[in-house]
Short mmCIF file of C-alpha atoms and ligand atoms in Angstrom, two decimals:
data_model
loop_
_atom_site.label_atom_id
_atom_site.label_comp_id
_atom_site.label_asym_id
_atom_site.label_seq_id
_atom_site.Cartn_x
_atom_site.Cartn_y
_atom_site.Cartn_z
CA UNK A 20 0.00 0.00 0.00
CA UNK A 21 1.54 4.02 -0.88
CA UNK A 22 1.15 5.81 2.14
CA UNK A 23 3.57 8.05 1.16
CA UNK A 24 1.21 10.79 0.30
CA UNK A 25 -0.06 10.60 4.27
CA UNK A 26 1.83 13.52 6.35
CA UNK A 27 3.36 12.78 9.59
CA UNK A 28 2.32 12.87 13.38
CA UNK A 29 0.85 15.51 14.44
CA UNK A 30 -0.64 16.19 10.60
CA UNK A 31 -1.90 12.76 10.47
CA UNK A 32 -3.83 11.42 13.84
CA UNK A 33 -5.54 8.71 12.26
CA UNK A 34 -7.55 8.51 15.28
CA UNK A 35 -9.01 11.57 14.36
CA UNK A 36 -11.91 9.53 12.69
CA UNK A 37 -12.37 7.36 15.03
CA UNK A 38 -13.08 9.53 17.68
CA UNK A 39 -16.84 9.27 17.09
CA UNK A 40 -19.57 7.19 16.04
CA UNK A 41 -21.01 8.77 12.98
CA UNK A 42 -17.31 9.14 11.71
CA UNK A 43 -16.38 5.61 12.24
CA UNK A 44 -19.75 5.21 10.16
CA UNK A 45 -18.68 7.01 7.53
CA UNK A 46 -14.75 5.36 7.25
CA UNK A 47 -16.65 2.14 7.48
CA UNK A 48 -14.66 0.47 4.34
CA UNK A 49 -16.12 -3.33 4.81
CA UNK A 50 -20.24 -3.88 5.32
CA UNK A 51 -22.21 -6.92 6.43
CA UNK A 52 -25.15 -7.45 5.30
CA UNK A 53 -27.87 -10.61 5.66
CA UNK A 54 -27.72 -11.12 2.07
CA UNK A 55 -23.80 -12.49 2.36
CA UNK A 56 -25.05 -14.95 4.34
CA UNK A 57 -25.54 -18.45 3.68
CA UNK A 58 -27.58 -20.80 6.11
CA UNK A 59 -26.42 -24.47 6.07
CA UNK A 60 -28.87 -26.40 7.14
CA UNK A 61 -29.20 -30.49 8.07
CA UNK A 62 -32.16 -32.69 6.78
CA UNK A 63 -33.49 -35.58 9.21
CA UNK A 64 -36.50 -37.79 8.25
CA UNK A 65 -40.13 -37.88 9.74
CA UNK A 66 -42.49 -35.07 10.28
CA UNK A 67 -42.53 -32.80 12.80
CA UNK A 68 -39.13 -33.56 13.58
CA UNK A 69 -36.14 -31.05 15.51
CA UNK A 70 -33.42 -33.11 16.80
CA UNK A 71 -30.20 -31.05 18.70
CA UNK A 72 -26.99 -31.67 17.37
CA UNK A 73 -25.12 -32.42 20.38
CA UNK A 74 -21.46 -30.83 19.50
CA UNK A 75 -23.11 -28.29 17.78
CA UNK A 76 -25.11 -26.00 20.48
CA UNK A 77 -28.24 -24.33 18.98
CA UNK A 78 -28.39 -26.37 15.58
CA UNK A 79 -30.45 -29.02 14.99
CA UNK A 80 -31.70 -31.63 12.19
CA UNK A 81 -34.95 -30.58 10.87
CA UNK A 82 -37.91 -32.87 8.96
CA UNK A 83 -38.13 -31.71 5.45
CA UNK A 84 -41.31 -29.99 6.25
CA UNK A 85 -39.62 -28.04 9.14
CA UNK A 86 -36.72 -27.28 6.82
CA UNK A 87 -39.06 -25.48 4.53
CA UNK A 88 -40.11 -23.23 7.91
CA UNK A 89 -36.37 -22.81 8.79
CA UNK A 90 -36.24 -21.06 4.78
CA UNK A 91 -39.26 -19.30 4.37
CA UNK A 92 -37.59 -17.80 8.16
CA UNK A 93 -34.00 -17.63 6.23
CA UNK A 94 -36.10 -15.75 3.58
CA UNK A 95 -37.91 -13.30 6.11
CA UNK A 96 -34.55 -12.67 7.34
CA UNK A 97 -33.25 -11.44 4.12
CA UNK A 98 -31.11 -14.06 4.15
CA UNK A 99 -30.70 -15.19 -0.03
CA UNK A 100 -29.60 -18.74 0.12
CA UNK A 101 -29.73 -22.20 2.28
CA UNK A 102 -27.05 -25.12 1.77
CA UNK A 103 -28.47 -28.43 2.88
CA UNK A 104 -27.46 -31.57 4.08
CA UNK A 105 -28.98 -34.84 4.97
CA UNK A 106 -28.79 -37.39 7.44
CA UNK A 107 -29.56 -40.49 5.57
CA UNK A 108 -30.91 -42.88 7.96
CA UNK A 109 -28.29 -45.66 8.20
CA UNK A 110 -30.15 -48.56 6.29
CA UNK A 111 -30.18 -46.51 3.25
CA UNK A 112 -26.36 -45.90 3.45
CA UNK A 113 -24.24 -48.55 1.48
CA UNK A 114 -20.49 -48.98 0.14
CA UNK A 115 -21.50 -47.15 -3.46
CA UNK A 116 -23.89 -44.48 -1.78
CA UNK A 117 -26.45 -45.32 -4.25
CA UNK A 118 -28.93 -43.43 -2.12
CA UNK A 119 -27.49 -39.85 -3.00
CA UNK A 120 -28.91 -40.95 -6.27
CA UNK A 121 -32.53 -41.71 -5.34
CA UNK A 122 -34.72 -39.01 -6.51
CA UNK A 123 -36.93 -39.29 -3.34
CA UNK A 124 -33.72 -39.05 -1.10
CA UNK A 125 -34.04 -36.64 1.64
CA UNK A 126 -32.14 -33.82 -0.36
CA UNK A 127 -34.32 -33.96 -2.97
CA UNK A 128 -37.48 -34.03 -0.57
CA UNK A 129 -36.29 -30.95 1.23
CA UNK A 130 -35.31 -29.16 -2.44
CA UNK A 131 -39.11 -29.56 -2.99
CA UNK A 132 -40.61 -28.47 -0.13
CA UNK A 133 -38.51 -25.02 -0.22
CA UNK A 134 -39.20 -24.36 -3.62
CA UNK A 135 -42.57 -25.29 -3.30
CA UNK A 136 -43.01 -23.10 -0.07
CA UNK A 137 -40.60 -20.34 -1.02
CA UNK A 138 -40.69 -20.62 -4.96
CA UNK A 139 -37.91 -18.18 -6.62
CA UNK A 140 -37.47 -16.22 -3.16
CA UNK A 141 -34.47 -17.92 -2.22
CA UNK A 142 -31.75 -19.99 -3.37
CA UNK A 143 -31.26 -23.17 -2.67
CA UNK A 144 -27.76 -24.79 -2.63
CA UNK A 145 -27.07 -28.88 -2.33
CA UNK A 146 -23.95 -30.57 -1.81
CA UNK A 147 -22.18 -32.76 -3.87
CA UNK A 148 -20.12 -35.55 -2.28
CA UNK A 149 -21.23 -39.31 -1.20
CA UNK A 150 -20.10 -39.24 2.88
CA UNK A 151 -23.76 -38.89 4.33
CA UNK A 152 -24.76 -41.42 1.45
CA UNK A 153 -22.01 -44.40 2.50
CA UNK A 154 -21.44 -46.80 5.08
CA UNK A 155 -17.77 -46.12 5.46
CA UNK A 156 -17.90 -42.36 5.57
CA UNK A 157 -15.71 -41.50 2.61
CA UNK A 158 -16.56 -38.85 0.46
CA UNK A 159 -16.14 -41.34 -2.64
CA UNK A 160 -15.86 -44.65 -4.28
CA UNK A 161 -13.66 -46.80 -2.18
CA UNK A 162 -11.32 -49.66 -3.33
CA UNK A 163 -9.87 -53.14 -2.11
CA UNK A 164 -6.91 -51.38 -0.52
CA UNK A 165 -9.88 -48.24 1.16
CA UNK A 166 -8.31 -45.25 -1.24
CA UNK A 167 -10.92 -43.47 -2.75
CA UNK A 168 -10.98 -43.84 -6.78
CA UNK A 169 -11.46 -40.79 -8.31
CA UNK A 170 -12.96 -41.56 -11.90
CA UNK A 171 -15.20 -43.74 -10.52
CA UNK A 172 -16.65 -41.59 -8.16
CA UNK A 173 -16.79 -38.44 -10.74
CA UNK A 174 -19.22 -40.93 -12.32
CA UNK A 175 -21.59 -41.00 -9.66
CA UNK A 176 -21.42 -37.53 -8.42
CA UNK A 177 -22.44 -35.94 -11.83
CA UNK A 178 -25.63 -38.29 -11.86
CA UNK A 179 -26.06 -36.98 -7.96
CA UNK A 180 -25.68 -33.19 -9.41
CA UNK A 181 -28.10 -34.61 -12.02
CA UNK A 182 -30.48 -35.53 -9.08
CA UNK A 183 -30.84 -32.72 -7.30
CA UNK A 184 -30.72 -30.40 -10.44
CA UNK A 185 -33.88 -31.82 -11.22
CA UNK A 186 -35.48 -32.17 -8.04
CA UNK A 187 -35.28 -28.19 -8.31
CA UNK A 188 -31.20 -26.93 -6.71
CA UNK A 189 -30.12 -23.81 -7.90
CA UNK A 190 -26.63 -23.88 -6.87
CA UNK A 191 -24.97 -27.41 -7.10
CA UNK A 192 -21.78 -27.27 -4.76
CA UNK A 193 -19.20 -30.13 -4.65
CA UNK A 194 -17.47 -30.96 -1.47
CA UNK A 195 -16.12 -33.76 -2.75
CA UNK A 196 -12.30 -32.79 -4.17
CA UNK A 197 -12.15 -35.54 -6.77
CA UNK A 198 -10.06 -33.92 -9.67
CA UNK A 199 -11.96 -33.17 -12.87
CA UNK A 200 -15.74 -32.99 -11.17
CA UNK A 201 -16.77 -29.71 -12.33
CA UNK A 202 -16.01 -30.41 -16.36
CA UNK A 203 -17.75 -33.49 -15.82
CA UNK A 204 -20.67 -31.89 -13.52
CA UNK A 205 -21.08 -28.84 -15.68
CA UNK A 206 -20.91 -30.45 -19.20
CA UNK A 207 -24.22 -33.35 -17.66
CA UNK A 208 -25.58 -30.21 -16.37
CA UNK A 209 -25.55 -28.28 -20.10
CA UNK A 210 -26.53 -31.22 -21.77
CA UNK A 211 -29.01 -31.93 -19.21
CA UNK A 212 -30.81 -28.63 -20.18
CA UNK A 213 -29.79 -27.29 -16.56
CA UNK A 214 -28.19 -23.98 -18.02
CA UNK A 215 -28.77 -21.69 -15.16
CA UNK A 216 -27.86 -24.30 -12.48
CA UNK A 217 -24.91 -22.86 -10.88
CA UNK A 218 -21.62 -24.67 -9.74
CA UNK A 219 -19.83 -23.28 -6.35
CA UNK A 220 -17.38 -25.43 -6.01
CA UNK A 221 -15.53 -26.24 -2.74
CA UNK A 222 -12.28 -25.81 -4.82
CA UNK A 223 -9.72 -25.28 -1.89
CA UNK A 224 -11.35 -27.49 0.80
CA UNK A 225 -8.89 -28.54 3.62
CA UNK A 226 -8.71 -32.04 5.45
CA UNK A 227 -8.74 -30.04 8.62
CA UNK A 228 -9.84 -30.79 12.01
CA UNK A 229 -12.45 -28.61 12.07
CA UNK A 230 -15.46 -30.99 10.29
CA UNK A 231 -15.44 -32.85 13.76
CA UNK A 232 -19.32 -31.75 14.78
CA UNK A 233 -20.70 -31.71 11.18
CA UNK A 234 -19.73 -35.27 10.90
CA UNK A 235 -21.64 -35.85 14.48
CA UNK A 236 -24.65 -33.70 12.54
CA UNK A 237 -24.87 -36.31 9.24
CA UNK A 238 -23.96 -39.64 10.79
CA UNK A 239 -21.01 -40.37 8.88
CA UNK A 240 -18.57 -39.13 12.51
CA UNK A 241 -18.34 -42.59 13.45
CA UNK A 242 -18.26 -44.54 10.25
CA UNK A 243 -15.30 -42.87 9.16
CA UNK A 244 -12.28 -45.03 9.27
CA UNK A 245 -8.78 -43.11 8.84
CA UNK A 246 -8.68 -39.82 7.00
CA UNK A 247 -9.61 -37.80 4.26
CA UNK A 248 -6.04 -36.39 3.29
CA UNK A 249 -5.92 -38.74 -0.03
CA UNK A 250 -8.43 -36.06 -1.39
CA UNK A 251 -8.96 -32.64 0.96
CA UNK A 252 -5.79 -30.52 0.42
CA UNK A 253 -2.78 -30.38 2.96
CA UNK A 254 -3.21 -26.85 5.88
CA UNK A 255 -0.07 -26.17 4.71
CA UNK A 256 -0.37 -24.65 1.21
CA UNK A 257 -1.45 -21.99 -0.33
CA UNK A 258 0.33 -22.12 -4.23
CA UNK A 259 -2.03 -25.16 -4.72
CA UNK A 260 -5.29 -23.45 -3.51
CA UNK A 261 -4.60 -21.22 -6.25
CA UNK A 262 -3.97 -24.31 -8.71
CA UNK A 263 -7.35 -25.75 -7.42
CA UNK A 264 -8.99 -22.69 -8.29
CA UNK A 265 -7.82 -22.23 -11.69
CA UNK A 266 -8.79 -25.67 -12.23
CA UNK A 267 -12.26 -25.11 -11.49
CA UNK A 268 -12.67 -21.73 -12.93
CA UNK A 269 -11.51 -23.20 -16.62
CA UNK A 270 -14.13 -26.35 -15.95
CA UNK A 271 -16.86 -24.17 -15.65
CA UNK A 272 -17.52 -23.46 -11.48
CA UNK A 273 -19.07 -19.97 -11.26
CA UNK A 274 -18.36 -19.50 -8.05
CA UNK A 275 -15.55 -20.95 -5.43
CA UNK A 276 -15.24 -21.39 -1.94
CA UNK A 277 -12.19 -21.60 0.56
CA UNK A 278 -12.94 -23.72 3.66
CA UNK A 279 -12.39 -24.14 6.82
CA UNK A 280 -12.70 -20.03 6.61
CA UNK A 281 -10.98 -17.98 9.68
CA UNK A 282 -7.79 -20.60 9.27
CA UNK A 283 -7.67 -19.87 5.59
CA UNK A 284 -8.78 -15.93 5.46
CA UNK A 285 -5.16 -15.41 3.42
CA UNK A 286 -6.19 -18.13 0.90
CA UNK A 287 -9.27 -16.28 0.37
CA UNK A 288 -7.25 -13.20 -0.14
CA UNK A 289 -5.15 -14.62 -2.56
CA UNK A 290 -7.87 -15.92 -4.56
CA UNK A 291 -9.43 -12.78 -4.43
CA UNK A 292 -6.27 -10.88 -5.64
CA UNK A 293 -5.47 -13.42 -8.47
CA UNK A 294 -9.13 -14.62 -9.67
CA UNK A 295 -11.77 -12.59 -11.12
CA UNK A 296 -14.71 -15.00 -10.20
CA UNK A 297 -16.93 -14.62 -6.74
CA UNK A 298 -15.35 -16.36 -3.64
CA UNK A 299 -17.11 -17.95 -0.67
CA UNK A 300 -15.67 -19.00 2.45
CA UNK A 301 -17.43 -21.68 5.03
CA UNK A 302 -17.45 -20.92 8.28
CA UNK A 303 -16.97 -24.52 8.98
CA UNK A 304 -19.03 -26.40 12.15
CA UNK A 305 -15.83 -26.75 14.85
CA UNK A 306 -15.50 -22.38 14.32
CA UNK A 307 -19.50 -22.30 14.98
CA UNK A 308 -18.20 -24.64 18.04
CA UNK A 309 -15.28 -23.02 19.25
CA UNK A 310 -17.60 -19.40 19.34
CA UNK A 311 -20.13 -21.61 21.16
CA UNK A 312 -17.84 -22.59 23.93
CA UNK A 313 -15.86 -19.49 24.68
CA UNK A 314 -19.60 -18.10 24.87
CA UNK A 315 -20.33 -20.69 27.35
CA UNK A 316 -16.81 -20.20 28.87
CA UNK A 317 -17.93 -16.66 29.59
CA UNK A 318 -14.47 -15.98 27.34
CA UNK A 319 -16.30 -13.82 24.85
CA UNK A 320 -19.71 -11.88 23.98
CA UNK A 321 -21.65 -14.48 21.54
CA UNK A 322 -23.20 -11.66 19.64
CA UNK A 323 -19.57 -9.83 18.95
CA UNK A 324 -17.74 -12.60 18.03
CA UNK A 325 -20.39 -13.85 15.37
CA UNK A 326 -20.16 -9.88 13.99
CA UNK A 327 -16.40 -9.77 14.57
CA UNK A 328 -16.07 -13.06 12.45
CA UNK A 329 -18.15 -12.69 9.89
CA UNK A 330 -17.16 -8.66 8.74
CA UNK A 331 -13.51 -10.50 8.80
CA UNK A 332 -14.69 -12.60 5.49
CA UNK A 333 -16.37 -9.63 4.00
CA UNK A 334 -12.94 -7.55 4.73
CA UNK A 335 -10.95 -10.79 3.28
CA UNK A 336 -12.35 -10.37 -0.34
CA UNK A 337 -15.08 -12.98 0.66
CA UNK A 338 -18.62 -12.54 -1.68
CA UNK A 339 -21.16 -14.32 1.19
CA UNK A 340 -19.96 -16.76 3.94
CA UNK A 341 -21.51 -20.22 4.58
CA UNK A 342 -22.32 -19.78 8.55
CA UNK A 343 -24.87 -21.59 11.25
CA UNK A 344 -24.71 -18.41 12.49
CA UNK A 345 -26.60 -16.82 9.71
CA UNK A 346 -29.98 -16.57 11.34
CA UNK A 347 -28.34 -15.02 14.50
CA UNK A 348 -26.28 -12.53 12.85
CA UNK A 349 -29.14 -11.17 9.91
CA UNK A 350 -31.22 -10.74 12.95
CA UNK A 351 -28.54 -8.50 14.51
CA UNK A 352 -28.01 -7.05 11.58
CA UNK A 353 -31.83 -6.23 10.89
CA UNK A 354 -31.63 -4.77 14.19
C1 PBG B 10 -18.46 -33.45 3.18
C2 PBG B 10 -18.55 -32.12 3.80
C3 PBG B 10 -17.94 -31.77 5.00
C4 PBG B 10 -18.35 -30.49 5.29
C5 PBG B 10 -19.17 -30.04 4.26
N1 PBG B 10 -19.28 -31.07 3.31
C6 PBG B 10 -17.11 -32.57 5.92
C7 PBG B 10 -16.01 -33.40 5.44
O1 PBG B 10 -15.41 -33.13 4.39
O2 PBG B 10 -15.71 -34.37 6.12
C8 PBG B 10 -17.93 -29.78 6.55
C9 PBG B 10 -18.78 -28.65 6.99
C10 PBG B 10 -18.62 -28.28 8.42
O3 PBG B 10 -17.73 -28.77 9.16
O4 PBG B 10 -19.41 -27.43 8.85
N2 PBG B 10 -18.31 -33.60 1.86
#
């Protein structure tokens, strides 16, 4: 930055416009508003239905017909999108995850319901990956020797994409980190006559420690044998975030997202500075956590921290965050 053309103390006193309220308003040079929020939101079976999430304080799996309430609320909120996820009860799980290709899954139940009580008044995003659809937890295929195959699994997820694009998604985002999914997903998706079906697409996702209590919230926490580093990218780089990006950008995603987010707010920077296309970040389920318990702790103000947080992606170069704490913070925001 040139801040050569700034004078000197006592000239300069930068504090000068912070010494008030309406001037701090007016320097303001980051906003939050609901509509860069994203509510993820889990999927359970039944009617009727609210279940807690234990590691997750204040989120719970809802029945498909209570996850249309929870978005026509998202809506009221001003909030413009949802991201869902199911818990696939576990005798509909299986080594291929054929179930994340069952049009009547519970994804494609819940797209329904929300467009049919919401119509065009919000977006609706679904995720593409097979780990709430499996027995063994993996995100993919898995082989004799338990790596996950990638070409295989490509397969598979473009018919899932297929599935939900026609149960009604608007934004089909995949979690998954195979290599060569969004040519494949966006070229079923043209010739599907899906044109304005979007792709966000998790293209620098992290095997990071963080996923702990979303695991707990889709059943897959305790299926999960080993890892997920064969596939999710190593903490420790940054020059390949930016390869992963320009990957996806040249297969057709219109959108990317960085995740975890507050770990990785410089990898959204540098996708921001190098990329023209809109970046997300996901505020992944162990930050939602870790706010929770240094609430609880009495280590921090709930309310600030969420605010604090959040204007942080916005300041980052981040177009709308993924966050559980979506509903709390557009009601803040709406005053
Ligand atoms: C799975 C998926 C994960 C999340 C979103 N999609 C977990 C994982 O990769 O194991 C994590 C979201 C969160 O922690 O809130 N494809």
């Amino acid at each position: 930055m040139n801040t050569s053309h700034s004078a000197s103390y006592p000239a300069t006193r930068l504090r000068r416009s912070r010494s008030a309220g309406w001037s701090r308003a007016l320097h303001r040079e980051t906003v939050l508003t609901p509509a860069d929020l994203i509510w993820p939101l889990f999927v359970t079976g039944g009617k009727g239905v609210e279940e807690p999430v234990g590691s997750l304080p204040g989120v719970s799996r809802w029945s498909v017909d209570l996850v249309a309430e929870r978005t026509k609320e998202a809506m009221a909120l001003g909030i413009p999108c949802v991201a869902l996820f199911p818990n696939t009860p576990h005798d509909r799980r299986s080594e291929d995850g054929a179930e994340a290709v069952n049009p009547d899954n519970l994804m494609c139940q819940a797209i329904r319901a929300i467009k049919q009580a919401c119509g065009e008044g919000i977006g609706v995003l679904t995720d593409v990956a097979l780990d709430p659809y499996t027995s063994h937890g993996q995100d993919g295929l898995v082989d004799q020797a338990g790596r996950v195959v990638n070409d295989d699994t490509v397969a598979v997820l473009v018919d899932q994409a297929l599935n939900q694009a026609r149960a009604g998604a608007d934004i089909i985002a995949p979690s998954d980190m195979m290599d060569g999914r969004i040519g494949a997903i966006r070229a079923a998706l043209e010739s599907g006559g899906h044109h304005d079906v979007q792709i966000m697409s998790y293209a620098a996702k992290y095997a990071s420690a963080f996923y702990g209590p979303f695991r707990d919230a889709v059943g897959s926490g305790g299926l999960l044998k080993g890892d997920k580093k064969g596939y999710q990218m190593d903490p420790a780089n940054a020059l390949e975030a930016c390869r992963e990006v320009a990957l996806d950008i040249a297969e057709g995603a219109d959108s990317v997202m960085v995740k975890p987010g507050l770990p990785y707010l410089d990898i959204v920077a540098q996708v921001k500075a190098r990329f023209d296309v809109p970046v997300f970040a996901y505020q992944v389920s162990g930050e939602y956590a870790m706010i929770e318990a240094a609430a609880a702790a009495g280590a921090g103000d709930r309310d600030a921290l969420v605010m604090e947080t959040l204007l942080a992606f916005k300041r980052a170069g981040c177009s709308g965050v993924l966050t559980y704490h979506a509903p709390l913070a557009a009601r803040l925001l709406n005053g």
